mmCIF file of C-alpha atoms and ligand atoms in Angstrom:
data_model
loop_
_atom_site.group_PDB
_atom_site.id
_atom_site.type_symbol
_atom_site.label_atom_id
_atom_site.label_comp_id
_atom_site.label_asym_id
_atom_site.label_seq_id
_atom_site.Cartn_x
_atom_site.Cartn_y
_atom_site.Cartn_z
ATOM 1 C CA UNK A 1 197.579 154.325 138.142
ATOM 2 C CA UNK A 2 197.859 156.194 134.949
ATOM 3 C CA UNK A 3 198.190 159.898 135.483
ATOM 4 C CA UNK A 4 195.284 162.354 135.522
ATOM 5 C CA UNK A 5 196.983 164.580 132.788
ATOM 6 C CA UNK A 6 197.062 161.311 130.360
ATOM 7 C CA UNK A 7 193.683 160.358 130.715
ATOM 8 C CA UNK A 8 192.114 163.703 130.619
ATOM 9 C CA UNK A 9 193.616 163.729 126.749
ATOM 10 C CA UNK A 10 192.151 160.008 126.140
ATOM 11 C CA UNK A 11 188.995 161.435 126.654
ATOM 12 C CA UNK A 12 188.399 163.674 123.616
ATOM 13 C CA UNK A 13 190.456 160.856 121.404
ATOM 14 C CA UNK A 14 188.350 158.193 119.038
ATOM 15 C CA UNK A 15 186.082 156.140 120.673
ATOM 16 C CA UNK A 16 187.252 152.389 120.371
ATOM 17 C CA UNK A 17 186.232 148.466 121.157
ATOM 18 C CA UNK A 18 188.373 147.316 123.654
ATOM 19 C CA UNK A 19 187.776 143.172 123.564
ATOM 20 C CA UNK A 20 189.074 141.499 126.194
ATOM 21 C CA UNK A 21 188.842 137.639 126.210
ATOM 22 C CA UNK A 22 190.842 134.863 128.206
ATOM 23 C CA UNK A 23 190.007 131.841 130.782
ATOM 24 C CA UNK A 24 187.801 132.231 133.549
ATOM 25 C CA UNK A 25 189.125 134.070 136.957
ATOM 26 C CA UNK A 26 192.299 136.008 135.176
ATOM 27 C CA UNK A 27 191.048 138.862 136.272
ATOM 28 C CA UNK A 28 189.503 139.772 132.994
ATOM 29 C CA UNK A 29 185.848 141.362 134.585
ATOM 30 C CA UNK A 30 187.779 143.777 137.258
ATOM 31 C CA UNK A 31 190.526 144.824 134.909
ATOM 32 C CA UNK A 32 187.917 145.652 132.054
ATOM 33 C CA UNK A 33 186.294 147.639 134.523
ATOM 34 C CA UNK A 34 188.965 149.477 135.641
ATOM 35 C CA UNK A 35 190.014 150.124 132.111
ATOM 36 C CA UNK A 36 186.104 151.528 131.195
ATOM 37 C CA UNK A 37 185.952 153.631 134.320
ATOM 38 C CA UNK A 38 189.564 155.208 133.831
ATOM 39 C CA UNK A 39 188.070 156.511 130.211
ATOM 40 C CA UNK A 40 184.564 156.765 130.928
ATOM 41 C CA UNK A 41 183.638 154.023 128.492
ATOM 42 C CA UNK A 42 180.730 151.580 129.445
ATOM 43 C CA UNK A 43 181.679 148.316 130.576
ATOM 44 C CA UNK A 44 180.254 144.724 129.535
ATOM 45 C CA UNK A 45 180.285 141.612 131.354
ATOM 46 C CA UNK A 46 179.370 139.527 128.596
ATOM 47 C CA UNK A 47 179.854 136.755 131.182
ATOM 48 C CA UNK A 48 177.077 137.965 133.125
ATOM 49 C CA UNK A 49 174.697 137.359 130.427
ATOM 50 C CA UNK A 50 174.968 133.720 129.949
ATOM 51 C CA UNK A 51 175.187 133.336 133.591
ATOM 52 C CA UNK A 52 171.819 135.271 133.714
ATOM 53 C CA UNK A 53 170.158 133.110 130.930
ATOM 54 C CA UNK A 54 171.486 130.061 132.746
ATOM 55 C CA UNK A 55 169.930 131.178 136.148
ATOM 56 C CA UNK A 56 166.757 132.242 133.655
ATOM 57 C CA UNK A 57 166.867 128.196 133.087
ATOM 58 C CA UNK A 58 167.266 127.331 136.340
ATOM 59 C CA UNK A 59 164.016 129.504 137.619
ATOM 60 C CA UNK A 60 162.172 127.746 134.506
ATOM 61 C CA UNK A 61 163.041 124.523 135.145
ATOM 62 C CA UNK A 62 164.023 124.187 131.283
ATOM 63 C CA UNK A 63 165.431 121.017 130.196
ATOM 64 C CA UNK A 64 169.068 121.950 128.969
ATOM 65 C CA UNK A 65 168.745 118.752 126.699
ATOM 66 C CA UNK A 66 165.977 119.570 124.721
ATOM 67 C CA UNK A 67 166.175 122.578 122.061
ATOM 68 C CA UNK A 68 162.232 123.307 121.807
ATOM 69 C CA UNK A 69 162.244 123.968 125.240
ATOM 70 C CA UNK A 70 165.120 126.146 125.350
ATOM 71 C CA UNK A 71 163.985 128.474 122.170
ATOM 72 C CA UNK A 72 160.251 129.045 124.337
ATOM 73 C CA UNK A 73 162.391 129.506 127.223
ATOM 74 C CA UNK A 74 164.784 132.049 125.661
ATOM 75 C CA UNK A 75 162.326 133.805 124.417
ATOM 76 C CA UNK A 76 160.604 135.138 128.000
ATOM 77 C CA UNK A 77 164.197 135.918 129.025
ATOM 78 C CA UNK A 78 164.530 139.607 129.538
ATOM 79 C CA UNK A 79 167.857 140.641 130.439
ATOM 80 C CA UNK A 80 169.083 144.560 131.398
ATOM 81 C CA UNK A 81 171.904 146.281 132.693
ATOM 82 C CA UNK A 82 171.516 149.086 134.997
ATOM 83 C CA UNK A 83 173.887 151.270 136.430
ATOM 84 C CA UNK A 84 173.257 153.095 140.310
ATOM 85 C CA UNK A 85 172.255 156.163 140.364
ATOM 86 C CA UNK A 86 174.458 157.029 143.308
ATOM 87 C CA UNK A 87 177.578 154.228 143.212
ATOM 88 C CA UNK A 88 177.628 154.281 139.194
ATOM 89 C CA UNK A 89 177.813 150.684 139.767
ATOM 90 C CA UNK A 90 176.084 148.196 137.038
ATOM 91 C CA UNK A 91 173.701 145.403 137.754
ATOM 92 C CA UNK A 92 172.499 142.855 135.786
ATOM 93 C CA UNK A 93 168.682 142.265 136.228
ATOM 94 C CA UNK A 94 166.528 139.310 134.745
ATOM 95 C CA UNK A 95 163.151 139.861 134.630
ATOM 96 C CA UNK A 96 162.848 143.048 135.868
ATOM 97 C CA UNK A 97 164.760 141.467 139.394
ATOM 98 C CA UNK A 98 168.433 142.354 140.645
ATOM 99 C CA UNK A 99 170.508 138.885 140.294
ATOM 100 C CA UNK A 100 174.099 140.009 140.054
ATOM 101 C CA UNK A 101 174.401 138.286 143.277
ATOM 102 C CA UNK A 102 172.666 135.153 141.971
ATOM 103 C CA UNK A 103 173.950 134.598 139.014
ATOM 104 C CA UNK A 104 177.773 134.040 140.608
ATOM 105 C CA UNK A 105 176.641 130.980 142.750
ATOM 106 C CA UNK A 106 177.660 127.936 142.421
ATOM 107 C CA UNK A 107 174.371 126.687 141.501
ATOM 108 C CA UNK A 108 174.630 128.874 138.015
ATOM 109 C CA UNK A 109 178.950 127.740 137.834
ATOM 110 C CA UNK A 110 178.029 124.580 137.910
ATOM 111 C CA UNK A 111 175.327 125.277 134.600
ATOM 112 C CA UNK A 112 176.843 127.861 132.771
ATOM 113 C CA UNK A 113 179.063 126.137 130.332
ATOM 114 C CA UNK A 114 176.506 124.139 129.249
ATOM 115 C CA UNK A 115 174.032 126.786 128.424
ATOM 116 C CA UNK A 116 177.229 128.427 126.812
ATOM 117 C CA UNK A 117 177.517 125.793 123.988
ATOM 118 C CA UNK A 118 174.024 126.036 123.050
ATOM 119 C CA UNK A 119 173.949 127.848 119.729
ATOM 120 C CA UNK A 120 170.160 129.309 120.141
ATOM 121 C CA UNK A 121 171.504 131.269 123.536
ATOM 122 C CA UNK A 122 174.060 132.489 121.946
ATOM 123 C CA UNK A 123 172.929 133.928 119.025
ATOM 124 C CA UNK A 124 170.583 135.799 120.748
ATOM 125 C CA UNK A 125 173.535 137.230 123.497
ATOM 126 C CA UNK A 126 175.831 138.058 120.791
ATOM 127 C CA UNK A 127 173.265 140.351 118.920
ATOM 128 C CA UNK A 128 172.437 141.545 122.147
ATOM 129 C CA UNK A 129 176.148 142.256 122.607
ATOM 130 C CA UNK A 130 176.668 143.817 118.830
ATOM 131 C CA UNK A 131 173.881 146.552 119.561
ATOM 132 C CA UNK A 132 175.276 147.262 123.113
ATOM 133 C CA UNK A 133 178.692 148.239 121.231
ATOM 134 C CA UNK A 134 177.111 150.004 118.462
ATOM 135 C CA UNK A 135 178.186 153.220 119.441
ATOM 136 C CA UNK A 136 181.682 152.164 120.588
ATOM 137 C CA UNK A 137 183.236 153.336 123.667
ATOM 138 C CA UNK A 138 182.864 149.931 124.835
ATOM 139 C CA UNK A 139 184.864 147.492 126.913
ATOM 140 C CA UNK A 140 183.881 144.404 126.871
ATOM 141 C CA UNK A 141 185.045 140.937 128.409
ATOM 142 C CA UNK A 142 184.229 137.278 127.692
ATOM 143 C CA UNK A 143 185.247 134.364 125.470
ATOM 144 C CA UNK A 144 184.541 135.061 121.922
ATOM 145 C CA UNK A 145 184.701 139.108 122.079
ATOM 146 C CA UNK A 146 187.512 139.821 120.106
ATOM 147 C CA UNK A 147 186.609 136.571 117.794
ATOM 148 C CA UNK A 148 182.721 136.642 116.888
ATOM 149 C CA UNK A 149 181.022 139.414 118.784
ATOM 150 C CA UNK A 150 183.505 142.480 117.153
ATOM 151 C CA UNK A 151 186.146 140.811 115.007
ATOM 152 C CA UNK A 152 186.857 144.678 113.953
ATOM 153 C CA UNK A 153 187.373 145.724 117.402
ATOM 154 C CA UNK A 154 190.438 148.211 117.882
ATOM 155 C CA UNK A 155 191.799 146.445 120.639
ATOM 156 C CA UNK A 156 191.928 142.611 121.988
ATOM 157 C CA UNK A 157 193.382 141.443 124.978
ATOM 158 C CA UNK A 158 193.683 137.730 125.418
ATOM 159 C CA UNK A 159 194.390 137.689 129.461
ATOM 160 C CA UNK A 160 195.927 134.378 130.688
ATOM 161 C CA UNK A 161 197.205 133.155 134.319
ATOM 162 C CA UNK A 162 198.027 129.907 135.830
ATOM 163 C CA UNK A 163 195.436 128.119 137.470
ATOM 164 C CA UNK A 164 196.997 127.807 140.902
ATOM 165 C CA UNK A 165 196.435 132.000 140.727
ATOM 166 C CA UNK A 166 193.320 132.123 139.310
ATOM 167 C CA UNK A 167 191.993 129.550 142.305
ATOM 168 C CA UNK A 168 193.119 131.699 144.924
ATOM 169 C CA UNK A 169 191.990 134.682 143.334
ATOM 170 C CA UNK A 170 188.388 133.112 142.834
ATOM 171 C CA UNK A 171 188.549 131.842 146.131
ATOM 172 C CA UNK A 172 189.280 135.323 147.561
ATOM 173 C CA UNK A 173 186.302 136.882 145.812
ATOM 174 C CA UNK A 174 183.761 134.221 146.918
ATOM 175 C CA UNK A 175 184.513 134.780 150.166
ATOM 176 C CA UNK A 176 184.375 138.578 149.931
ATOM 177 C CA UNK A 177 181.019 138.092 148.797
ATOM 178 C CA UNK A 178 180.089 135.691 152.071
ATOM 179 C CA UNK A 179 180.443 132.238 149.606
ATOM 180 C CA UNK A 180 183.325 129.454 151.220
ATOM 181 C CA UNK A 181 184.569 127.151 148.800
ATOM 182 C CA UNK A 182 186.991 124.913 149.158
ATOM 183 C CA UNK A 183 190.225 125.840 146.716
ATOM 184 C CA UNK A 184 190.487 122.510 145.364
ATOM 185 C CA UNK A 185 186.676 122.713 144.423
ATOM 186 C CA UNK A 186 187.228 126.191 142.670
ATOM 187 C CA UNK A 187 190.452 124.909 140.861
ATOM 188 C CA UNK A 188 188.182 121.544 139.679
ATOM 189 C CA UNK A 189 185.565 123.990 138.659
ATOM 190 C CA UNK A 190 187.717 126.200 136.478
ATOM 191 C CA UNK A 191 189.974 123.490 135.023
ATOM 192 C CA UNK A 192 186.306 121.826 133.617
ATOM 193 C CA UNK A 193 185.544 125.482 132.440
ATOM 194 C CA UNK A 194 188.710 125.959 130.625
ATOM 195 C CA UNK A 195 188.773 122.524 129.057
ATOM 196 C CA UNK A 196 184.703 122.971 128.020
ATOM 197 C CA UNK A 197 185.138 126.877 126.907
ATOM 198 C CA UNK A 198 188.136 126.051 125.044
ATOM 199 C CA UNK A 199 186.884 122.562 123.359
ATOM 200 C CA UNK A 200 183.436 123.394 122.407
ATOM 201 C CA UNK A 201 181.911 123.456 118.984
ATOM 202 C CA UNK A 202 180.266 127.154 118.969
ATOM 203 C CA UNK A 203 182.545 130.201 119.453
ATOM 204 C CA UNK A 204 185.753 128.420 121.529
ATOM 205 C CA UNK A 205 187.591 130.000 123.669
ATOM 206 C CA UNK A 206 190.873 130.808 121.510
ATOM 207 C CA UNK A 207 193.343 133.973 121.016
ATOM 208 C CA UNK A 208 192.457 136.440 118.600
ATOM 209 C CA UNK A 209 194.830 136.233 115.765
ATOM 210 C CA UNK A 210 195.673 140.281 116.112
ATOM 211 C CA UNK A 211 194.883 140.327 119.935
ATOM 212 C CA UNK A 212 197.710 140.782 122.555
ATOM 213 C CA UNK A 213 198.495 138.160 125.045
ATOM 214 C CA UNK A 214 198.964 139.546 128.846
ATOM 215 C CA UNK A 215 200.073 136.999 131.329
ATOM 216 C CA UNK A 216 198.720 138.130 134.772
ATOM 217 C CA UNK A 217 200.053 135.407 137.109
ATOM 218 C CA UNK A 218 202.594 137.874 138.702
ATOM 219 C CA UNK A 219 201.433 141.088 137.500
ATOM 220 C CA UNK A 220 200.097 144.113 140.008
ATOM 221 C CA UNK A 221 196.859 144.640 139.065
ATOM 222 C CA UNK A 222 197.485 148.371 138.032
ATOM 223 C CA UNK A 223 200.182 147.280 136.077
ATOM 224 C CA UNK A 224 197.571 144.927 134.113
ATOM 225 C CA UNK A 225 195.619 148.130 133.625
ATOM 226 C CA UNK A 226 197.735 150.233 132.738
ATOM 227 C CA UNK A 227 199.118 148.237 129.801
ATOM 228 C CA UNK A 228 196.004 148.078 128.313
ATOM 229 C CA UNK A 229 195.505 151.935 128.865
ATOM 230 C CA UNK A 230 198.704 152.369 126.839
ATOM 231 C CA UNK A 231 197.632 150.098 124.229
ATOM 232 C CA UNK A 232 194.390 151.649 124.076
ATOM 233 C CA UNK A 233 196.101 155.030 123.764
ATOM 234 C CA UNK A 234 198.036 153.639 120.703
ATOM 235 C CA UNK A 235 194.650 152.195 118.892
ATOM 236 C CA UNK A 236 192.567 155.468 119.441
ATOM 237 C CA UNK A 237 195.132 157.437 117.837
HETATM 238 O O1 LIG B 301 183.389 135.205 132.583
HETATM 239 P P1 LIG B 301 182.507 134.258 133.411
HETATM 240 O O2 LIG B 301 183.280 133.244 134.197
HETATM 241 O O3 LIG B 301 181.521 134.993 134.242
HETATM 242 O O4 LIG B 301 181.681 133.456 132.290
HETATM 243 C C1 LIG B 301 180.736 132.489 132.625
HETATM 244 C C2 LIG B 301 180.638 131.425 131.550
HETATM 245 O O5 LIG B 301 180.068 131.992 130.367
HETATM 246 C C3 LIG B 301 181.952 130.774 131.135
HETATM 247 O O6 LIG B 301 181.970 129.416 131.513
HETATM 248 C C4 LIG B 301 181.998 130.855 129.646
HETATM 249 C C5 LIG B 301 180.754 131.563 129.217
HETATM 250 N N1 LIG B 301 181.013 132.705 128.345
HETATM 251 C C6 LIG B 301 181.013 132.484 126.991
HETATM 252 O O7 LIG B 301 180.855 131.349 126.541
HETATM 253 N N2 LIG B 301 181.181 133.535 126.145
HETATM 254 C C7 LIG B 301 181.369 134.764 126.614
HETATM 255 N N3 LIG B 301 181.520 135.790 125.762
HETATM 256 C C8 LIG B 301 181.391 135.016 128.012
HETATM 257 C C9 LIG B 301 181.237 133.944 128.855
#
């Protein structure tokens, strides 16, 4: 990992937007959050919000087809991060209740894209989003980050990896978290996600024209951080 010396020096440098965007299971959440803890920025899981208001839909029984519905909907869904006390660890909590567990079933997978494309939800996430960055010092991870949410952000990453990888990987964290999935399910589940998040009308998936491509297929996960750590460096100064 980066040195001790290095960081310590980041820390009294510009505060920046570090936007990090890419398919789903590159390793995008865990590397942002590495990168946010190493400089004591707050992290984002930008995923974790429309996974929340999908769940939100789920628990109201809201007809995804039907755009009344999901504006009354939307607007009883209250949606918080907290961080632990103790751990420092953040949570995302609908409704006053803890569903960071929840919200990555396969019940809310299954969902999520489609409550991504809806225009309404995401209007209301990305302003959510904006004033959560206000104050910079901010990584943040999704789709459309570097794109829409902060288009002046100082840094974008646009994380890729082949899908065999990202299975595995997916796989591997499902299971750490007491959920077994067969691989070729995961791999059908992500390929879908790709081709949706990358084909819809609102906010595609695409590459920033000024963000940085990192291929993670065969990259050490420290490695991964630390380029984005150097990069960062670079931006702040
Ligand atoms: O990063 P994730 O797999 O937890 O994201 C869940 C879904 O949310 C994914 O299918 C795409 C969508 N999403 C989005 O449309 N825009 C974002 N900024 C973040 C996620």
């Amino acid at each position: 990992m980066f040195d001790n010396g290095h960081i310590s020096v980041l820390l009294f440098m510009k505060k920046i937007i570090i936007a990090i965007d890419g398919f789903s299971g590159c390793g995008k959440s865990t590397t942002a959050k590495a990168v946010a803890k190493a400089l004591q920025y707050t992290y984002i899981d930008s995923g974790a919000m429309y996974r929340t208001a999908t769940l939100h839909f789920l628990n109201q029984s809201t007809n995804l087809d039907n755009l009344e519905e999901i504006k009354q909907s939307i607007s009883k869904l209250k949606l918080e991060f907290k961080r632990n006390g103790k751990s420092g660890v953040q949570k995302v909590f609908l409704n006053g209740e803890d569903v960071e567990h929840a919200i990555r079933g396969m019940h809310v997978n299954a969902q999520v894209s489609k409550v991504s494309k809806i225009r309404e939800v995401r209007n209301q996430l990305v302003e959510m989003q904006r004033h959560l960055g206000h104050s910079k010092g901010v990584v943040m991870d999704g789709r459309d980050i570097g794109t829409v949410v902060f288009p002046d952000a100082e840094l974008k990453i646009f994380m890729t990896a082949d899908l065999d990888i990202r299975a595995l990987r997916r796989q591997k964290e499902m299971l750490a978290k007491g959920e077994e999935v067969p691989l070729e399910l995961i791999k059908q589940n992500l390929s879908e996600r790709d081709i949706q998040d990358s084909t819809r009308e609102e906010s595609p998936l695409r590459k920033a024209d000024d963000a940085v491509e990192l291929d993670t297929s065969h990259l050490e996960f420290g490695d991964q951080v630390n380029a984005i750590l150097k990069l960062a460096k670079e931006r702040m100064n």
